[in-house]
PDB file of C-alpha atoms in Angstrom:
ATOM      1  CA  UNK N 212      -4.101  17.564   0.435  1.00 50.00           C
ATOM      2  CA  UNK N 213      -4.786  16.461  -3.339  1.00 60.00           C
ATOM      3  CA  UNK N 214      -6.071  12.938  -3.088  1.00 56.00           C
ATOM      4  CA  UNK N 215      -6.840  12.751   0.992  1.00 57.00           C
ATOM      5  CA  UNK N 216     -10.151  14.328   0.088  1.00 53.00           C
ATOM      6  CA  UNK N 217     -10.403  13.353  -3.663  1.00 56.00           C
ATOM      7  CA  UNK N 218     -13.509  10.564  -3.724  1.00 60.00           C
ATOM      8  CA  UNK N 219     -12.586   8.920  -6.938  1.00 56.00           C
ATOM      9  CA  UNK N 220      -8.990   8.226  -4.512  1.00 52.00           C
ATOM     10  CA  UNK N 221     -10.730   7.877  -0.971  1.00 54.00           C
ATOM     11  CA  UNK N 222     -13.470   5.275  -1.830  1.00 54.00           C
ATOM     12  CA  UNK N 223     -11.125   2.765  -1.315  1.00 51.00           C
ATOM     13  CA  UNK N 224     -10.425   3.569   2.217  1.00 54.00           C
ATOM     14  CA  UNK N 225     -12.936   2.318   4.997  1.00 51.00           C
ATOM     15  CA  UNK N 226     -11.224   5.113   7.458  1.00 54.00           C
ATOM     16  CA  UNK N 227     -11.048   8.162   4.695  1.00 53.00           C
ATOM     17  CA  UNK N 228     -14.706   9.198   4.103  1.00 54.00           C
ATOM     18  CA  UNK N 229     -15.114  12.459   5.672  1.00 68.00           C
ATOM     19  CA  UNK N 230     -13.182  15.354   4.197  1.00 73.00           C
ATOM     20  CA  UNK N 231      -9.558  15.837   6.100  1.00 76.00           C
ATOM     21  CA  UNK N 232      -8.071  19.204   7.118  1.00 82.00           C
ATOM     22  CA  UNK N 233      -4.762  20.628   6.525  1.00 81.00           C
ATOM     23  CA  UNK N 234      -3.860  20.312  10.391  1.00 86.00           C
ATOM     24  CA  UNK N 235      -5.445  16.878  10.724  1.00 82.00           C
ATOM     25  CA  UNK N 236      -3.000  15.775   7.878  1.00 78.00           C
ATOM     26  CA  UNK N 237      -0.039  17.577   8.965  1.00 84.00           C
ATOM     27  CA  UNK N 238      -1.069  15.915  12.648  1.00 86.00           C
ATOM     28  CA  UNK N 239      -1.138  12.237  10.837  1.00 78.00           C
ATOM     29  CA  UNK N 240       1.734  12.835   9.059  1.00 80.00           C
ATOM     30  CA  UNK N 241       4.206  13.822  11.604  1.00 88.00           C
ATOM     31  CA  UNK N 242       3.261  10.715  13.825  1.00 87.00           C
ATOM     32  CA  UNK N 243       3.878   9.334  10.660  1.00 81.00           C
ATOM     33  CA  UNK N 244       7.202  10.203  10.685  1.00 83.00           C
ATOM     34  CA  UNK N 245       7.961   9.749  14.215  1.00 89.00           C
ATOM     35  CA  UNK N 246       6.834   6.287  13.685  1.00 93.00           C
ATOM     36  CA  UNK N 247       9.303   3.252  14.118  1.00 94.00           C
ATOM     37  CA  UNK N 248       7.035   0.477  11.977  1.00 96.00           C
ATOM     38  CA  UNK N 249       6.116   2.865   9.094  1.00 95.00           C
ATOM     39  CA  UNK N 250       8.171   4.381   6.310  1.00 95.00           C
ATOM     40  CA  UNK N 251       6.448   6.495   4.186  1.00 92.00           C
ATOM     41  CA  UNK N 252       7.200   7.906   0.403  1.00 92.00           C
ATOM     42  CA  UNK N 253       6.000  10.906  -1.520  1.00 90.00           C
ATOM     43  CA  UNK N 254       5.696   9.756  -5.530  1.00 92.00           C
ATOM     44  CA  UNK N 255       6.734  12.124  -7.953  1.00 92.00           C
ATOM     45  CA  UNK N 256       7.284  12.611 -11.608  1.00 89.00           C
ATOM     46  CA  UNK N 257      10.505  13.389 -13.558  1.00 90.00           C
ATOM     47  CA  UNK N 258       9.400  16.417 -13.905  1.00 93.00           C
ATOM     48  CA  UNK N 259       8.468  16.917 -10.366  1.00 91.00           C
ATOM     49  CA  UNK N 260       5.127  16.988 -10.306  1.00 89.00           C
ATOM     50  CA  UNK N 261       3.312  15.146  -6.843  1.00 88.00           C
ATOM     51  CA  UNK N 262       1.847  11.813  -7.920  1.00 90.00           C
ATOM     52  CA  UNK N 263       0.819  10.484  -4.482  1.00 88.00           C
ATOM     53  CA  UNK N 264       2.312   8.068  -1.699  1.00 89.00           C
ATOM     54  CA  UNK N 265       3.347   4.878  -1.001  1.00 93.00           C
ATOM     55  CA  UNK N 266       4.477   3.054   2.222  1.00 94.00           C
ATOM     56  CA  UNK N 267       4.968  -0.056   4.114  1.00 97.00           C
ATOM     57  CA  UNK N 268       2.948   0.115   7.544  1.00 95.00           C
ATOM     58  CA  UNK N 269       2.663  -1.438  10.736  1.00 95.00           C
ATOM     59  CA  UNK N 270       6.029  -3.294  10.396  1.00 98.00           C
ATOM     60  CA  UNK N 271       5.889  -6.104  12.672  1.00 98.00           C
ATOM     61  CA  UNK N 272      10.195  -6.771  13.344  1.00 97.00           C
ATOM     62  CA  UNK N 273       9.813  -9.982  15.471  1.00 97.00           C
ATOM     63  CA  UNK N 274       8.282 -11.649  11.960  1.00 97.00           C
ATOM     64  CA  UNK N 275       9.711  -8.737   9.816  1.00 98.00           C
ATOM     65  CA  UNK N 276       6.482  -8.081   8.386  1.00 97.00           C
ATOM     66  CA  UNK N 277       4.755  -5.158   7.352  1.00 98.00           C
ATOM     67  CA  UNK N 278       1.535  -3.612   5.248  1.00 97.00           C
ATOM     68  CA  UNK N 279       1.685  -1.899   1.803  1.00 97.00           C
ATOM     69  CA  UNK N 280       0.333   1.393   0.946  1.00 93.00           C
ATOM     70  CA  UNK N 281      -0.343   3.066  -2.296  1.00 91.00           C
ATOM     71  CA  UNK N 282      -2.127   5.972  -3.583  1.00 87.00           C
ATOM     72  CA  UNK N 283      -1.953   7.572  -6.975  1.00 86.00           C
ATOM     73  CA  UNK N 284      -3.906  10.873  -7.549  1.00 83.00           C
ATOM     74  CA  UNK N 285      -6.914  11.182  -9.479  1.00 73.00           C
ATOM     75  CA  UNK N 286      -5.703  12.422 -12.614  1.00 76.00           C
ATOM     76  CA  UNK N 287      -2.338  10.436 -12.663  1.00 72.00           C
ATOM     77  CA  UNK N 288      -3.906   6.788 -12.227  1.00 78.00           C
ATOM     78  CA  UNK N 289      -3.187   4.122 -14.775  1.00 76.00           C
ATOM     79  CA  UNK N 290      -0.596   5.645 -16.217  1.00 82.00           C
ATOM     80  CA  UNK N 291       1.831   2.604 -14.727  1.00 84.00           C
ATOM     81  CA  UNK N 292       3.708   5.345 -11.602  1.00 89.00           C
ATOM     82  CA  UNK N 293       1.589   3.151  -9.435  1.00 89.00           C
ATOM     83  CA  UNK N 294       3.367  -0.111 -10.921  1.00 91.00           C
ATOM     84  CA  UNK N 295       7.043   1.580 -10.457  1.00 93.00           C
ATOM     85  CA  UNK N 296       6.326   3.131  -7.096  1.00 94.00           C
ATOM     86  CA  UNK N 297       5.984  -0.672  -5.739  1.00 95.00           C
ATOM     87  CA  UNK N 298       8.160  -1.796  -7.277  1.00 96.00           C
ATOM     88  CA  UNK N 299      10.924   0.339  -5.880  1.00 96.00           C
ATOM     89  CA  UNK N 300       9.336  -0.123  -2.575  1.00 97.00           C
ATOM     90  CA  UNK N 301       9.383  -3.530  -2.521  1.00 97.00           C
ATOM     91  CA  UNK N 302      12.974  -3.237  -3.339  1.00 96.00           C
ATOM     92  CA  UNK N 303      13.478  -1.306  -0.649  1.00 96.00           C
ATOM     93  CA  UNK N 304      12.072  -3.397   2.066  1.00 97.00           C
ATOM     94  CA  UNK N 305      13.428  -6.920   0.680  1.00 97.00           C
ATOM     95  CA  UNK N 306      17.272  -4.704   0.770  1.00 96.00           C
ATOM     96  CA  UNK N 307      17.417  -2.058   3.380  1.00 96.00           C
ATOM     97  CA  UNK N 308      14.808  -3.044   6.057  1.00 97.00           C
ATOM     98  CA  UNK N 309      15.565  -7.646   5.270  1.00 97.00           C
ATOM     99  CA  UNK N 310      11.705  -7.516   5.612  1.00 98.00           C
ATOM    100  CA  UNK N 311      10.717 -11.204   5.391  1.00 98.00           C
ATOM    101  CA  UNK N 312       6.917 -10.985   4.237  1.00 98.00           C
ATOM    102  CA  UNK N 313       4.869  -7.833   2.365  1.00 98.00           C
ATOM    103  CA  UNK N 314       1.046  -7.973   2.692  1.00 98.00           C
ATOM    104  CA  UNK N 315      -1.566  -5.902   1.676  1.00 97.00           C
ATOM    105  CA  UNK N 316      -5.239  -5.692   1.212  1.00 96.00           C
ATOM    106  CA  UNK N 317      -7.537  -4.411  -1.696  1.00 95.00           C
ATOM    107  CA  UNK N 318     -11.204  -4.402  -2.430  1.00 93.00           C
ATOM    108  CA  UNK N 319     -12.398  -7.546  -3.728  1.00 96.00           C
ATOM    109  CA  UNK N 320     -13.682  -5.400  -7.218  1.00 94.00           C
ATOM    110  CA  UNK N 321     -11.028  -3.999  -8.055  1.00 92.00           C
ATOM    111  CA  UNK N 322      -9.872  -6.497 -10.304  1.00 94.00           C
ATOM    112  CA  UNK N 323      -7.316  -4.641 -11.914  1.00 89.00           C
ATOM    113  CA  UNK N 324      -5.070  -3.404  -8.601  1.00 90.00           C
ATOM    114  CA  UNK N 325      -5.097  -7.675  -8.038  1.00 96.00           C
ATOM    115  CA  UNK N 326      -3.814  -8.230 -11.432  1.00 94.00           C
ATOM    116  CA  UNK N 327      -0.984  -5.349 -10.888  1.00 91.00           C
ATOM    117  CA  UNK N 328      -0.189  -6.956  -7.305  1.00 95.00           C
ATOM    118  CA  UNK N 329      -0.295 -10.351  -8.928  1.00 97.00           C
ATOM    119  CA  UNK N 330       2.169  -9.346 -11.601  1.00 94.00           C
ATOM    120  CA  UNK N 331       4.610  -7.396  -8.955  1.00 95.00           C
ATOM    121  CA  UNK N 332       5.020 -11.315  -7.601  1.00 95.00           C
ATOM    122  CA  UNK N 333       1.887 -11.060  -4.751  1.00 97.00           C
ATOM    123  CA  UNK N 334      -0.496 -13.790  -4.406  1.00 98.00           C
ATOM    124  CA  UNK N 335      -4.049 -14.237  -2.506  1.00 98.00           C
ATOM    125  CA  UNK N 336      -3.617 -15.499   0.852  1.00 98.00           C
ATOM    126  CA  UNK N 337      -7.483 -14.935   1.746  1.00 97.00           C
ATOM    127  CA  UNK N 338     -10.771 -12.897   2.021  1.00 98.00           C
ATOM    128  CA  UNK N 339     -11.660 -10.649   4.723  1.00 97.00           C
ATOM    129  CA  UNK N 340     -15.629 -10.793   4.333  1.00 97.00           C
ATOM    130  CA  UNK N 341     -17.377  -7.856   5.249  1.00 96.00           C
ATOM    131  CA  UNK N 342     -14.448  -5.782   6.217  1.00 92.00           C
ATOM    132  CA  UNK N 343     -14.794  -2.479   5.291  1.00 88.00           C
ATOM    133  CA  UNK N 344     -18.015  -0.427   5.452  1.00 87.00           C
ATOM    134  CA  UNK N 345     -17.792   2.732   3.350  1.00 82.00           C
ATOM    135  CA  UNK N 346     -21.098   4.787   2.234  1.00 80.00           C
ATOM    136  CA  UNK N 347     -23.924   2.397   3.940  1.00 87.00           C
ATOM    137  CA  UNK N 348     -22.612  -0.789   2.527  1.00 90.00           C
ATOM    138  CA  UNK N 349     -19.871  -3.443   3.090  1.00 94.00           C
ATOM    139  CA  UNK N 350     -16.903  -4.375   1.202  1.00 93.00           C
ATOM    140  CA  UNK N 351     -15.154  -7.699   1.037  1.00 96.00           C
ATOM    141  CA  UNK N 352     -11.257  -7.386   1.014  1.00 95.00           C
ATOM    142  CA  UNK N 353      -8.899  -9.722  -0.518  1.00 97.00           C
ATOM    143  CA  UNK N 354      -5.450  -9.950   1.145  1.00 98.00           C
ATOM    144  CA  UNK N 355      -2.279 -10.215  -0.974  1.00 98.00           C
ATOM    145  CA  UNK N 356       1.238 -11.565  -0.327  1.00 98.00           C
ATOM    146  CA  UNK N 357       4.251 -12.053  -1.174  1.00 98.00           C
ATOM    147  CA  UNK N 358       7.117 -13.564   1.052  1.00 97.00           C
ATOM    148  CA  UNK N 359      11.063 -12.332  -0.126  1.00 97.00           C
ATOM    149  CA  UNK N 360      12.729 -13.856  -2.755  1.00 92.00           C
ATOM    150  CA  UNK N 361      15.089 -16.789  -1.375  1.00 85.00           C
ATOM    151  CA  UNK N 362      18.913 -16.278  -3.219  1.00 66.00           C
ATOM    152  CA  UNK N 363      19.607 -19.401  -5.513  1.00 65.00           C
ATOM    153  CA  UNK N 364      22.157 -21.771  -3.777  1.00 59.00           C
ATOM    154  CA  UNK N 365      25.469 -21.580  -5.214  1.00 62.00           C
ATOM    155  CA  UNK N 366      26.419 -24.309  -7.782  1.00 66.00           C
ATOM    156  CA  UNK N 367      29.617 -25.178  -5.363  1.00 65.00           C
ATOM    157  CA  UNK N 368      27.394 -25.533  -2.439  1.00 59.00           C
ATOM    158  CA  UNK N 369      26.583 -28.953  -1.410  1.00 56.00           C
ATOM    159  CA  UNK N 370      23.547 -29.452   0.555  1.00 53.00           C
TER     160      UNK N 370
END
């Protein structure tokens, strides 16, 4: 219940601008769960402190595609867990779910979360003008790709 109804967190999300109650998050998160195109991951510190989530979403397996997710709590943000978190998750769905294609979309300001997606290997595939609408005013969205890293041929293969 940290960030779900921290601002500084929430502005970013078109559908999270009203303040969320305990049931209505444990309700989300158990479909959550029970869900077979999401997989969803609590962050946390060596020393086990919560740092937020991160997720791949609305896995499409005929194109073995799916949506990032990432949310670092207020007080933990650019501190690189964000950076890490990704980057394990991206791991994750290039080895265990042979996802083909990771997308995700961000808020055309927020120039630095494209410069962290650009260094993790994503790159722009587009604008979605006008597609969020969060405290009486609309937001452009940039969406960000990356397809999976092909393995190198062989040396002894002959193609």
């Amino acid at each position: 219940m940290t960030w779900v109804n921290d601002q500084e967190v929430m502005q970013y999300f078109a559908l999270r601008q009203t303040q969320i109650t305990e049931a209505e998050e444990r309700a989300y998160l158990e479909t959550l769960l029970a869900s077979t195109t999401d997989r969803v991951f609590s962050i946390f510190a060596d020393d086990d402190r919560y740092l937020g989530q991160c997720s791949v979403n609305h896995i499409y397996w005929p194109a073995r595609n799916g949506r990032l997710f990432l949310a670092i709590v207020g007080g933990e943000q650019r501190k690189g867990y964000g950076a890490a978190a990704l980057t394990a998750l991206i791991d994750r769905c290039w080895s265990e779910l042979d996802l083909h294609k990771l997308w995700l979309i961000v808020r055309s300001d927020n120039r630095a979360a494209q410069a962290r997606y650009l260094r993790l290997g994503f790159d722009f595939e587009g604008v979605l003008r006008d597609e969020y609408f969060v405290k009486d005013r609309y937001y452009d969205m940039v969406r960000m790709a990356q397809i999976k890293p092909q393995a190198p041929l062989s040396p002894n293969v002959i193609a």
